[in-house]
mmCIF file of C-alpha atoms in Angstrom:
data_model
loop_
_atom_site.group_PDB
_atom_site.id
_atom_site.type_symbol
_atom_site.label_atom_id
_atom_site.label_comp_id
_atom_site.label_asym_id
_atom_site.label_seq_id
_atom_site.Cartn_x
_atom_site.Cartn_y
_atom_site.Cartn_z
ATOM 1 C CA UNK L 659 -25.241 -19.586 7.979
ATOM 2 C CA UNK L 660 -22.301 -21.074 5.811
ATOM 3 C CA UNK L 661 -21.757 -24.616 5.906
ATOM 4 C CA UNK L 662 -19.451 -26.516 8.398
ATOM 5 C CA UNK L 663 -17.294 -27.249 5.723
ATOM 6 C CA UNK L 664 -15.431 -25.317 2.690
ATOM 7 C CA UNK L 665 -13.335 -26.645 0.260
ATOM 8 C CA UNK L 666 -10.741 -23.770 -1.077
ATOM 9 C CA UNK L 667 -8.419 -26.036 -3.304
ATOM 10 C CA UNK L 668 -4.947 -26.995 -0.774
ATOM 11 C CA UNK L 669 -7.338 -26.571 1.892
ATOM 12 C CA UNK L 670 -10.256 -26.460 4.031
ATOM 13 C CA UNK L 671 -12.053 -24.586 6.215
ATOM 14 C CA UNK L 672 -13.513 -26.670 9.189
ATOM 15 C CA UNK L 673 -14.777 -26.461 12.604
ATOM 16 C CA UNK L 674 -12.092 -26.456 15.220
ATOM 17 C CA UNK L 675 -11.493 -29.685 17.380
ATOM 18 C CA UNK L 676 -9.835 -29.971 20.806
ATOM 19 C CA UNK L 677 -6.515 -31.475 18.909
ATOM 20 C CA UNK L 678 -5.904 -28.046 17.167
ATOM 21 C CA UNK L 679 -4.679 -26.631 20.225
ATOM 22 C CA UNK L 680 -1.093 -26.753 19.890
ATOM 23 C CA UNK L 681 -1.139 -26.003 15.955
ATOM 24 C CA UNK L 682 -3.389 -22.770 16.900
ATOM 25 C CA UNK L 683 -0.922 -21.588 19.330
ATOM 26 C CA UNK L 684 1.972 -21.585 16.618
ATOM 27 C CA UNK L 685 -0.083 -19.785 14.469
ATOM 28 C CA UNK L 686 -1.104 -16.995 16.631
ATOM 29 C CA UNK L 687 1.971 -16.773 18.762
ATOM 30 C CA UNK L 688 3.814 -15.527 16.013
ATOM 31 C CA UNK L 689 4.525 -11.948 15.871
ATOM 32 C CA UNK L 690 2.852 -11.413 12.723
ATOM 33 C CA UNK L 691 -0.420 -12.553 13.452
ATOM 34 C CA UNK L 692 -0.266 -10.613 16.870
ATOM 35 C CA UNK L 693 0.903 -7.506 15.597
ATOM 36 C CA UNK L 694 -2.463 -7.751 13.123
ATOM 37 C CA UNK L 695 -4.502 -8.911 15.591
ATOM 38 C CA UNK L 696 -4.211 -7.242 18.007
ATOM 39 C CA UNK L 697 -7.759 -8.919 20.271
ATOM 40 C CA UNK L 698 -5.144 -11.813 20.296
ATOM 41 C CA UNK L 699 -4.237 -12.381 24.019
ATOM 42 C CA UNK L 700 0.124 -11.328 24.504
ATOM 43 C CA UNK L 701 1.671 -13.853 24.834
ATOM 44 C CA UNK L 702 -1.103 -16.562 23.391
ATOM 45 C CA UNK L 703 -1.125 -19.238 25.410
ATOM 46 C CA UNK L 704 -2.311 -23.184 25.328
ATOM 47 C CA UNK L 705 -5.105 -21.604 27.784
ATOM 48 C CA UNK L 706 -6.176 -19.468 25.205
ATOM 49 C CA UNK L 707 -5.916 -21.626 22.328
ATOM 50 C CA UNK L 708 -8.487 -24.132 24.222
ATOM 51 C CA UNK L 709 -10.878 -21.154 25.458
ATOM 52 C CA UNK L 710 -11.494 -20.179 21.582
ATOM 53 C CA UNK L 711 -11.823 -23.796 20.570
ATOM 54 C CA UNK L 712 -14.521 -24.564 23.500
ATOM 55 C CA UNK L 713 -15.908 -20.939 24.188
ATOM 56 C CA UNK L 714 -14.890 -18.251 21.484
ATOM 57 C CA UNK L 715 -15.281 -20.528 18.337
ATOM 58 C CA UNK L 716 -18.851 -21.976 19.027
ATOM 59 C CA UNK L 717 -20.149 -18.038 20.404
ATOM 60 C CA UNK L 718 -19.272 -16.821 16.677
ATOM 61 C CA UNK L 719 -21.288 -19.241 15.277
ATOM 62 C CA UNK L 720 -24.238 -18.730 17.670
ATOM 63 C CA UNK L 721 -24.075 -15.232 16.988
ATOM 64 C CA UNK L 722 -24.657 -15.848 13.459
ATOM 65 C CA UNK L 723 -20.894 -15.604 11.993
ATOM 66 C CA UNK L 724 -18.661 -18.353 11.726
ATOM 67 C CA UNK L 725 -15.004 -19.487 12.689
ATOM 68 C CA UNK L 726 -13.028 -21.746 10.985
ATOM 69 C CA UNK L 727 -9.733 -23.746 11.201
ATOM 70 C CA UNK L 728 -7.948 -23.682 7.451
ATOM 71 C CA UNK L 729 -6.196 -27.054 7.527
ATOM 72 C CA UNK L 730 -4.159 -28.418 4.930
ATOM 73 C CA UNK L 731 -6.229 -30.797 2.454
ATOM 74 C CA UNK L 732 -4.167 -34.013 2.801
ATOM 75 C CA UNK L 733 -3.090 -33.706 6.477
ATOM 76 C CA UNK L 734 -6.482 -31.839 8.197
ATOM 77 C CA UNK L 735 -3.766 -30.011 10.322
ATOM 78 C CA UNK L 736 -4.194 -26.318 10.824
ATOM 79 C CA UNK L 737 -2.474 -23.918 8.945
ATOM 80 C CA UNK L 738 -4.511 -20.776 9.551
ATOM 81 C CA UNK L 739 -7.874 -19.162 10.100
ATOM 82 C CA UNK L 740 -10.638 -17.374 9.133
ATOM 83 C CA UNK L 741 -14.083 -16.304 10.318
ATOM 84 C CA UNK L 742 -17.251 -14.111 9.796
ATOM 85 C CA UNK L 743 -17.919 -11.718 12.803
ATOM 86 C CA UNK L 744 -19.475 -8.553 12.905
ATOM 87 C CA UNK L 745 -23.337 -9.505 10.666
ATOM 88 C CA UNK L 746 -25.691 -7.128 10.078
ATOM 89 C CA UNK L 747 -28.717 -9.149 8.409
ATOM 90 C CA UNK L 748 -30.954 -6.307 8.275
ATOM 91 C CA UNK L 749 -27.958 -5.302 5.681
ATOM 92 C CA UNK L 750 -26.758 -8.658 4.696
ATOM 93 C CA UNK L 751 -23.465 -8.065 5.454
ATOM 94 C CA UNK L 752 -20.460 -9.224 7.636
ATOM 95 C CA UNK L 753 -17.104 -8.424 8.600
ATOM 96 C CA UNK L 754 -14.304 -11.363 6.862
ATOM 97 C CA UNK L 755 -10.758 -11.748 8.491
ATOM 98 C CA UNK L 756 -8.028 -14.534 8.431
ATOM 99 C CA UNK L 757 -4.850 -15.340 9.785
ATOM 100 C CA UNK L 758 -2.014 -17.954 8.191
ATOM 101 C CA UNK L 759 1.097 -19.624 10.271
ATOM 102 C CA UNK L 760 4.438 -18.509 9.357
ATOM 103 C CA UNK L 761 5.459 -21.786 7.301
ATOM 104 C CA UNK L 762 2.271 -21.310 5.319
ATOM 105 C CA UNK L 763 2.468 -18.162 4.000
ATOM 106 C CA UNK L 764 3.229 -17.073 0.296
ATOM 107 C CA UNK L 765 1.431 -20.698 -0.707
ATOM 108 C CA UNK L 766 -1.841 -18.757 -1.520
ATOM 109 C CA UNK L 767 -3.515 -20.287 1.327
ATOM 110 C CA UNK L 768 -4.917 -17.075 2.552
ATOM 111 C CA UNK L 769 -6.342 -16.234 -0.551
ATOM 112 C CA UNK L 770 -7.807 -19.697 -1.703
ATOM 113 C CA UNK L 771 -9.609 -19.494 1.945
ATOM 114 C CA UNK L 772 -10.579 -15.867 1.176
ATOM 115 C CA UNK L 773 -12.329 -16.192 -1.911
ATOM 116 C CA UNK L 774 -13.669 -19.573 -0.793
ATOM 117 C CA UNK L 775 -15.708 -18.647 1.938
ATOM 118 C CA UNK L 776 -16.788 -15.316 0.721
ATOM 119 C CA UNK L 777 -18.524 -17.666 -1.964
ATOM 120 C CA UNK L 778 -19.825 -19.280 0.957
ATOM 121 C CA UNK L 779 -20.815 -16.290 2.652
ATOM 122 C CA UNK L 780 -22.601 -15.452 -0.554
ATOM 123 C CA UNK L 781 -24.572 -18.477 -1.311
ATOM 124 C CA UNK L 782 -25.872 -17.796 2.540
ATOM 125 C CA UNK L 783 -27.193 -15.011 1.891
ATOM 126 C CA UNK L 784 -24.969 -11.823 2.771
ATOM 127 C CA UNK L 785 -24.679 -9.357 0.064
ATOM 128 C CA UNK L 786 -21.512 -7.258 1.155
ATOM 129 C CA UNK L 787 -18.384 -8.679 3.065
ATOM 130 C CA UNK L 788 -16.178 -6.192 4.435
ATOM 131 C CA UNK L 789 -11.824 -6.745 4.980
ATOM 132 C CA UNK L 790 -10.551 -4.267 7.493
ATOM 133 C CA UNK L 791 -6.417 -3.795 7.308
ATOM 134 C CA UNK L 792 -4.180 -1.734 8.670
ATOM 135 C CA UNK L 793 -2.934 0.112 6.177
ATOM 136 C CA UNK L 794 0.993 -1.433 7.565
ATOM 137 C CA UNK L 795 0.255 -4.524 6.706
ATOM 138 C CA UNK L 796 0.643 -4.816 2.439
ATOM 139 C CA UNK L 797 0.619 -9.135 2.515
ATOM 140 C CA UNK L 798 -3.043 -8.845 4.116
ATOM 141 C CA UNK L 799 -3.855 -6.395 0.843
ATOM 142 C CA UNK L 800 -2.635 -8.062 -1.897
ATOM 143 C CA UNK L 801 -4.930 -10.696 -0.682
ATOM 144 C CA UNK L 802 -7.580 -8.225 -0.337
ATOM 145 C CA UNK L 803 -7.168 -7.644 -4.112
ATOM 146 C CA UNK L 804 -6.492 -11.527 -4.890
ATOM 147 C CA UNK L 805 -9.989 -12.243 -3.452
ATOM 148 C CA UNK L 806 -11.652 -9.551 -5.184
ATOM 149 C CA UNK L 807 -12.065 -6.742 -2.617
ATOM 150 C CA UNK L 808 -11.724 -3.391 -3.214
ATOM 151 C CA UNK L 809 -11.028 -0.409 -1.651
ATOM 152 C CA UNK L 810 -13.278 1.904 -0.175
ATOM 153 C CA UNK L 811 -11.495 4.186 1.941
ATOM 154 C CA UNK L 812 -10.484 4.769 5.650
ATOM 155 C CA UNK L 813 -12.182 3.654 8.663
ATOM 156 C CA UNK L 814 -10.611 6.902 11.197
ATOM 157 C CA UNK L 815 -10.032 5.200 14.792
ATOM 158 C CA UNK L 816 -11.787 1.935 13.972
ATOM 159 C CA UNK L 817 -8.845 0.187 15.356
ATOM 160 C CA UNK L 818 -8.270 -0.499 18.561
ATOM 161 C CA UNK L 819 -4.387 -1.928 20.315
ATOM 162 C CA UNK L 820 -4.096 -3.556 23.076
ATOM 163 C CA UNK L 821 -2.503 -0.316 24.753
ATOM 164 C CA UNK L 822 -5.918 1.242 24.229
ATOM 165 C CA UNK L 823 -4.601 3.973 21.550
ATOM 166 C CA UNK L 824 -7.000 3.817 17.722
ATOM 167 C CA UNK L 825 -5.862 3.586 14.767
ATOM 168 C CA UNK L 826 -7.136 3.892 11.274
ATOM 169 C CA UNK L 827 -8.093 0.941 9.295
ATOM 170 C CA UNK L 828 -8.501 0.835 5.544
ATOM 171 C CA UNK L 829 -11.800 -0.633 4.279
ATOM 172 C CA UNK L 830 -11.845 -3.409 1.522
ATOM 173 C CA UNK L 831 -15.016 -4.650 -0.140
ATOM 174 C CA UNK L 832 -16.580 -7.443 -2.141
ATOM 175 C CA UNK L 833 -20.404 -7.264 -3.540
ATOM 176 C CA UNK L 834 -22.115 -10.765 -4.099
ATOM 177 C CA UNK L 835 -21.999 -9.813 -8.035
ATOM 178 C CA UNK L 836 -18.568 -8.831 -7.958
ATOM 179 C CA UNK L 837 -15.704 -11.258 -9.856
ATOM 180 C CA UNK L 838 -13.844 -13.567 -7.218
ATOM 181 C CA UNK L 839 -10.294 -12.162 -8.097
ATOM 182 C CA UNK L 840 -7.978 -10.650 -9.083
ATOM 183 C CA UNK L 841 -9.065 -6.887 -8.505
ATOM 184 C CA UNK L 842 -7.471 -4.904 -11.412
ATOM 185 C CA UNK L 843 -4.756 -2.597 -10.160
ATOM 186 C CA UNK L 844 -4.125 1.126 -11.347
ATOM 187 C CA UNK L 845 -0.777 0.629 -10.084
ATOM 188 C CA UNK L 846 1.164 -2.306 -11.065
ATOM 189 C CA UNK L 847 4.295 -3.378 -9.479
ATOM 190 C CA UNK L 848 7.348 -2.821 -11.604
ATOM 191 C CA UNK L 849 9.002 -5.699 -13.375
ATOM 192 C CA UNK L 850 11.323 -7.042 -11.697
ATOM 193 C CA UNK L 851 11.130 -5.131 -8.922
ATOM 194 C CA UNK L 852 12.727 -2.171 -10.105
ATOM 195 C CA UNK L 853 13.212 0.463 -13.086
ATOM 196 C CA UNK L 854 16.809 0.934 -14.286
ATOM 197 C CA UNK L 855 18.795 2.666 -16.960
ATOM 198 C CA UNK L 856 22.319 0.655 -15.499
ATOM 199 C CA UNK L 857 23.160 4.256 -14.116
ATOM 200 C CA UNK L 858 19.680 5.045 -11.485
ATOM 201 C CA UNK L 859 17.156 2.155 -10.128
ATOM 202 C CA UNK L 860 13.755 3.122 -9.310
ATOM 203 C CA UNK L 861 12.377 0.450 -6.532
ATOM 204 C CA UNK L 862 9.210 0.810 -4.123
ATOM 205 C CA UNK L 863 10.026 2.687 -1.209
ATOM 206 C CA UNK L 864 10.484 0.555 2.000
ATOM 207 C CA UNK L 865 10.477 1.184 5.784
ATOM 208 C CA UNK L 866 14.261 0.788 5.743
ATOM 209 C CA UNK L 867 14.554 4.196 4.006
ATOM 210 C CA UNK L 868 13.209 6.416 6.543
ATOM 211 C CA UNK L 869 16.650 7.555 7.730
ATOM 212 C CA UNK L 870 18.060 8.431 4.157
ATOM 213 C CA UNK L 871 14.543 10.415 3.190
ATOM 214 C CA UNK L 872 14.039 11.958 6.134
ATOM 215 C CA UNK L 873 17.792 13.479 5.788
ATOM 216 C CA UNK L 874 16.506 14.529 1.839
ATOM 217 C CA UNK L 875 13.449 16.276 3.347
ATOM 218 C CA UNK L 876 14.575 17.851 6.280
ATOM 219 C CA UNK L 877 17.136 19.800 3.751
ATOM 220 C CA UNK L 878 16.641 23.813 3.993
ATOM 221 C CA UNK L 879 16.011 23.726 -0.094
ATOM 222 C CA UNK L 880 13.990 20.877 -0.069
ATOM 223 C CA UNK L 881 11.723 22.065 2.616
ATOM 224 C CA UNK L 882 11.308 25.114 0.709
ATOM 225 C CA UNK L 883 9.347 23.099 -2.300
ATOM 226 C CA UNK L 884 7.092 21.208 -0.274
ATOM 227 C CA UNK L 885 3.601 21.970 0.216
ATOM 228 C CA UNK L 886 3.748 23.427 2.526
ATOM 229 C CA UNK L 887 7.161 24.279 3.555
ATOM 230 C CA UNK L 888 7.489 22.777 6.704
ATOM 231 C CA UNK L 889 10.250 20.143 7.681
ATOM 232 C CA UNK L 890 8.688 16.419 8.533
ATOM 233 C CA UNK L 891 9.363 15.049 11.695
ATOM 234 C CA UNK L 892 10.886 11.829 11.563
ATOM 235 C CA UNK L 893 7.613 10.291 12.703
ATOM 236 C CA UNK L 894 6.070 11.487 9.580
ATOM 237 C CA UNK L 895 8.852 9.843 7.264
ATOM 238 C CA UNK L 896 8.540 6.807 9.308
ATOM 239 C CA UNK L 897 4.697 6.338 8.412
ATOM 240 C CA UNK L 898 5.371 7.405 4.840
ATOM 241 C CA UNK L 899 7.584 4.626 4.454
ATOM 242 C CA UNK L 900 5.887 2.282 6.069
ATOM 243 C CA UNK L 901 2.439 2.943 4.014
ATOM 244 C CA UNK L 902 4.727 3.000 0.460
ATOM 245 C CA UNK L 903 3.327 0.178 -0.567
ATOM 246 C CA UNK L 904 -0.241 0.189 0.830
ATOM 247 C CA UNK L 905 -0.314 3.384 -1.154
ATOM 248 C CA UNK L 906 0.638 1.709 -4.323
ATOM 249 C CA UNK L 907 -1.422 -1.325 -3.801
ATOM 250 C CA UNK L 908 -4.586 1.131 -3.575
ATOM 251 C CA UNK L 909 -3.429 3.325 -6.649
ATOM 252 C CA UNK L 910 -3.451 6.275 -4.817
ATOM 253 C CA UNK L 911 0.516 6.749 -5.251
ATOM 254 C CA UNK L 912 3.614 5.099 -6.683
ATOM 255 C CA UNK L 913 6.538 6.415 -3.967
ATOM 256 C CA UNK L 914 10.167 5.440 -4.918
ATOM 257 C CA UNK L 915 13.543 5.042 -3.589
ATOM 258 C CA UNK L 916 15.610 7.045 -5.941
ATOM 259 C CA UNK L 917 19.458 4.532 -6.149
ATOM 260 C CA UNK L 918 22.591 4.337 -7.733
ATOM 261 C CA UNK L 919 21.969 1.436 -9.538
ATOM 262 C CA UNK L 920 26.198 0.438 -9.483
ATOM 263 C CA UNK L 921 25.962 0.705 -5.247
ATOM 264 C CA UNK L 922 22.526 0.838 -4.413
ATOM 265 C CA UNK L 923 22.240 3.064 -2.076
ATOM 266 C CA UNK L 924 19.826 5.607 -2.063
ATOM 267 C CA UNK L 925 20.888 9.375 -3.802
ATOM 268 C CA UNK L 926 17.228 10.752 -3.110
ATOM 269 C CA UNK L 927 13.465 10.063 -4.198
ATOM 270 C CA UNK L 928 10.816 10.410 -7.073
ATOM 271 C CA UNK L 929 6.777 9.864 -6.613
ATOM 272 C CA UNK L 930 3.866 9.517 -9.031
ATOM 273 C CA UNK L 931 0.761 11.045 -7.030
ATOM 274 C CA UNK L 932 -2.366 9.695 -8.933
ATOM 275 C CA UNK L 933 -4.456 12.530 -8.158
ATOM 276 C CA UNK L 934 -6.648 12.253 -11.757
ATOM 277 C CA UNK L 935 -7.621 8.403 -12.144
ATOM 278 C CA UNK L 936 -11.014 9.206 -14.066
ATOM 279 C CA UNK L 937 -9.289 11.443 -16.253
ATOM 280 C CA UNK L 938 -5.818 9.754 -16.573
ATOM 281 C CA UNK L 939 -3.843 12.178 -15.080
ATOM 282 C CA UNK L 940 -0.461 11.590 -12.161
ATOM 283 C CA UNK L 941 1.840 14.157 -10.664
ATOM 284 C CA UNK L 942 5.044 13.110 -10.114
ATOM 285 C CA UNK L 943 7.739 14.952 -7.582
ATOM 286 C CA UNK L 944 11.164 14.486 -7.132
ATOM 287 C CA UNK L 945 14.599 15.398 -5.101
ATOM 288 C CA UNK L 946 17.686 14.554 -4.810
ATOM 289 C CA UNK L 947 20.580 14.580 -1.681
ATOM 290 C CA UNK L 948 23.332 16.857 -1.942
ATOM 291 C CA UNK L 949 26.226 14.412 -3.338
ATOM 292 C CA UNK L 950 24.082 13.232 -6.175
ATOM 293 C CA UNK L 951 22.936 16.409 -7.646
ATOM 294 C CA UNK L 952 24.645 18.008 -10.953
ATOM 295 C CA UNK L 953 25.247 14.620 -12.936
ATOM 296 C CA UNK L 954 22.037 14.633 -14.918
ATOM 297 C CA UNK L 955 20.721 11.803 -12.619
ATOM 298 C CA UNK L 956 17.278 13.331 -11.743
ATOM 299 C CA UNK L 957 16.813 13.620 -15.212
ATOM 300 C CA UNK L 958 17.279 9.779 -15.574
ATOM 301 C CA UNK L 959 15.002 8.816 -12.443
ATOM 302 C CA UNK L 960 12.076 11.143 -14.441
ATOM 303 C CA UNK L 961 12.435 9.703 -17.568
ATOM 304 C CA UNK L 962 12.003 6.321 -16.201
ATOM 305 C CA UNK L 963 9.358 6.984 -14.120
ATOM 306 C CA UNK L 964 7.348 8.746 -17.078
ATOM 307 C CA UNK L 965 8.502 5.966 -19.570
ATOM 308 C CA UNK L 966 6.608 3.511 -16.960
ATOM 309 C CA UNK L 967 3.396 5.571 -16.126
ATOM 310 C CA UNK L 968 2.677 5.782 -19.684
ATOM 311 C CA UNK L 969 3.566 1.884 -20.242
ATOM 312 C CA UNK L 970 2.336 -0.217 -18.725
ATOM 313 C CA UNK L 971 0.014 2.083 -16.109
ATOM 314 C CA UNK L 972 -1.504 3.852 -19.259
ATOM 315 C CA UNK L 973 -1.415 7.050 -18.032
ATOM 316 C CA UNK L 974 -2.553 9.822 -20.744
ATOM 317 C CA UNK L 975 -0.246 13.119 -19.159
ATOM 318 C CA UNK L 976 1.774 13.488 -16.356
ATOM 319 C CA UNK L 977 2.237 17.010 -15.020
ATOM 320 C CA UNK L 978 4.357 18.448 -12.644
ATOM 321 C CA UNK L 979 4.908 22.094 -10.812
ATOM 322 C CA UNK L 980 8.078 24.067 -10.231
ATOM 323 C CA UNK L 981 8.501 27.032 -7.815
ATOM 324 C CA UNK L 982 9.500 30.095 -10.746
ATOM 325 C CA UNK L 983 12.658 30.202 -9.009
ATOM 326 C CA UNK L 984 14.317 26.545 -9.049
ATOM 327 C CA UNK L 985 15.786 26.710 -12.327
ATOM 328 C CA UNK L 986 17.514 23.912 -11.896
ATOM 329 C CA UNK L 987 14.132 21.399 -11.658
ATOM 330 C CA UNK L 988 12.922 23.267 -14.876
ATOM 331 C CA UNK L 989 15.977 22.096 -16.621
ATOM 332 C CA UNK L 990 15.094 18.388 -15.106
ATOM 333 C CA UNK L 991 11.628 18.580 -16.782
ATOM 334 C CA UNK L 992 12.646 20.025 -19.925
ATOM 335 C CA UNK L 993 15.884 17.321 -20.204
ATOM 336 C CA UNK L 994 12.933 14.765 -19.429
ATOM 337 C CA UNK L 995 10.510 15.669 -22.205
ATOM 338 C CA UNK L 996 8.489 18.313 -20.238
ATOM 339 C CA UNK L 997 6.596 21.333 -21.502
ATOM 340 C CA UNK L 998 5.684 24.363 -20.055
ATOM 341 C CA UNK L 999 1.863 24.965 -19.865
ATOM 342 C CA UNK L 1000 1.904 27.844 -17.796
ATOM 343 C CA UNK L 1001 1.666 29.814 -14.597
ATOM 344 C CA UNK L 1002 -1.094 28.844 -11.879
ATOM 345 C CA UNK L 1003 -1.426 32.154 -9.769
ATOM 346 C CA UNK L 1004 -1.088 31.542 -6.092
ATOM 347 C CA UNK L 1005 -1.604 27.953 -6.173
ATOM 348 C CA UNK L 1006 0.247 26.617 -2.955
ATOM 349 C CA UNK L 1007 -0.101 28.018 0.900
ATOM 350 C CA UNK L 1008 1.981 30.721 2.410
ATOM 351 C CA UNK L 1009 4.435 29.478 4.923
ATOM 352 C CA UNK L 1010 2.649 32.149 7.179
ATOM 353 C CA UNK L 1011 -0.762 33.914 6.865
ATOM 354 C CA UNK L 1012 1.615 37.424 6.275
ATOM 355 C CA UNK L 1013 2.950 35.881 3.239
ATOM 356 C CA UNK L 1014 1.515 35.921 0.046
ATOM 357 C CA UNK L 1015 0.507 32.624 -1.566
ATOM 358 C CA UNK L 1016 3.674 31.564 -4.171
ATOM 359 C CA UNK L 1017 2.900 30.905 -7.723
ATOM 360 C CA UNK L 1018 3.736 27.581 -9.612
ATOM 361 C CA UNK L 1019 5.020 26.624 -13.186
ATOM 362 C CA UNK L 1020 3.106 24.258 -14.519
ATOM 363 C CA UNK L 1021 4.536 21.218 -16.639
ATOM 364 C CA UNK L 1022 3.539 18.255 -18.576
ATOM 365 C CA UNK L 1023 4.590 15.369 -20.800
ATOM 366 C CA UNK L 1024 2.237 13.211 -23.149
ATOM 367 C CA UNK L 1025 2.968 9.518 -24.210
ATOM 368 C CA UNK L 1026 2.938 10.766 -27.809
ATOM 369 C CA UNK L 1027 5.713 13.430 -27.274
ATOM 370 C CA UNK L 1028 8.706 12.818 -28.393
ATOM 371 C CA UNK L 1029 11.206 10.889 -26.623
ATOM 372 C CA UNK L 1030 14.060 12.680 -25.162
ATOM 373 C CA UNK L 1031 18.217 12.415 -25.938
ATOM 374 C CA UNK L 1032 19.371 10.971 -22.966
ATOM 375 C CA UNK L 1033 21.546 13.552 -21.009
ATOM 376 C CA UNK L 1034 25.157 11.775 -20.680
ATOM 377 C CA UNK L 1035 27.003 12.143 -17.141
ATOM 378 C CA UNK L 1036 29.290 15.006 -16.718
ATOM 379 C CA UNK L 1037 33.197 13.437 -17.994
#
């Protein structure tokens, strides 16, 4: 068992008392920590605050796990918590989560209690320690990688809401031997935010731009260059935007907002799918709405895009596919600093099992190609 107390820095992690009632119904009244947490009682009451403190506290620890208050260092008042549930000794391992109030967050509270009692957990004994997140909630994985978890994949229907539907959680693991922190990330953020060339910004895709991309992807001639080439329901544009950043966070895909960097608003979208990691390798995809196309402006969003994933991801090729007929996304790749490679033969499904399997160009660009003449706007 970990000890009763663990010093993480700003705080501790302690033993509730009777007098954290009121601070523990802050915390996990807020809509954040419910949304999460979904075992939390709706709407948490003081009743419930003083059942965990005198029933649901004490069981964890009897069961082997543990549950603690994260105070704050000088004042001992609770600011969060965090626990051990779900041990396996046969495997020596356990199931970490945590929770911080509202006015604590973005202090590095979570973190500092993460990596403190893993150390704990540790020192006790456990080999493995497991993080299960919904893959909606990005704060809860950058502290994942903070703490030095990583991630392992998808646990399908291993979540349960308080409705009774499942949903998928993403797994995030720490080994007793791995570092404490940070994990290192395939896919860092941009700097500042953003890529620009004072014409088009590049930013992370956000839940806000569901409406604008699903109008871009619900587009006859868009549809017809996605695999496969069926429209998305707006449910479908919904969860990609909502996962943009979980995506990133795990490497598996960089997913931007395609602006005009003058107005901001979004003119259409770009993506870097890191499909090769071992050997270096991204596709990247991109599209543009309507009133933004003809003004060299995809062009722009590629070559900034490709200008990052070679510095500072360290990519070693991008590539990227073009039906045979769409002319005008050949000229895009060639503007950017795209070669041909090729045909690949039937490489994409049929929009129907009568239709015959459509071919794709195939297209790359290397970090030691030359840099392309930027492509001035029309006037």
């Amino acid at each position: 068992m970990t000890p009763d107390v663990v010093e993480a820095g700003p705080v501790r992690l302690r033993p509730y008392r009777p007098d954290d009632a009121g601070d523990l119904v802050a915390g996990c009244a807020d809509p954040v920590n419910l949304r999460f947490n979904p075992v939390l009682p709706q709407p948490y009451t003081l009743a419930d605050a003083r059942w965990w403190i005198t029933e649901g506290a004490p069981a964890a620890w009897r069961g082997g796990g543990a549950a603690y208050a994260i105070v704050d260092a000088d004042t001992d008042r609770p600011v969060g918590g965090a626990g051990l549930s779900q041990v396996v000794p046969g495997r020596g391992q356990a199931e970490l989560g945590y929770w911080v109030a509202p006015q604590a967050r973005r202090r590095g509270i979570a973190t500092a209690a993460t990596r403190a009692l893993a150390t704990a957990a540790f020192r006790a004994g456990l080999a493995r320690l497991e993080l299960l997140i919904q893959a909606e909630n990005p704060a809860s994985l950058r502290v994942a990688l903070a703490a030095g978890f990583h991630p392992e994949g998808v646990r399908r229907s291993a979540g349960l809401g308080r409705d009774g539907s499942r949903y998928d959680l993403l797994a995030w693991v720490r080994l007793a031997d791995d570092p404490p922190g940070p994990t290192p990330r395939p896919l860092p953020d941009l700097p500042d935010g953003r890529l620009t060339d004072t014409v088009v910004t590049l930013r992370r895709l956000a839940p806000a731009d569901a409406g604008a991309l699903h109008r871009l992807h619900t587009r006859p001639e868009v549809v017809a260059t996605r695999v496969r080439p069926v429209p998305p329901t707006r449910a479908d544009i919904d969860r990609r935007c909502a996962v943009a950043e979980s995506e990133w966070l795990t490497g598996r895909s960089a997913d931007f907002a395609l602006c005009d960097a003058v107005t901001g608003t979004m003119i259409g979208g770009c993506a870097l799918i890191y499909d090769e990691p071992a050997t270096g390798q991204a596709m990247i995809g991109y599209s543009l709405l309507p009133e933004a196309r003809g003004r060299g402006l995809a062009t722009r969003a590629v070559r900034l895009l490709a200008d990052w994933a070679f510095d500072p991801v360290g990519l070693a090729r991008l590539w990227a596919g073009t039906a045979p007929w769409n002319t005008a996304s050949q000229r895009v790749l060639t503007r950017a600093g795209f070669h041909r490679e090729g045909l690949m033969r039937a490489r994409l499904p049929a929009p129907d099992p009568d239709t015959p399997r459509p071919d794709t160009l195939l297209w790359s660009r290397l970090p030691t190609d030359p840099t392309p003449t930027p492509h001035p706007l029309p006037g």
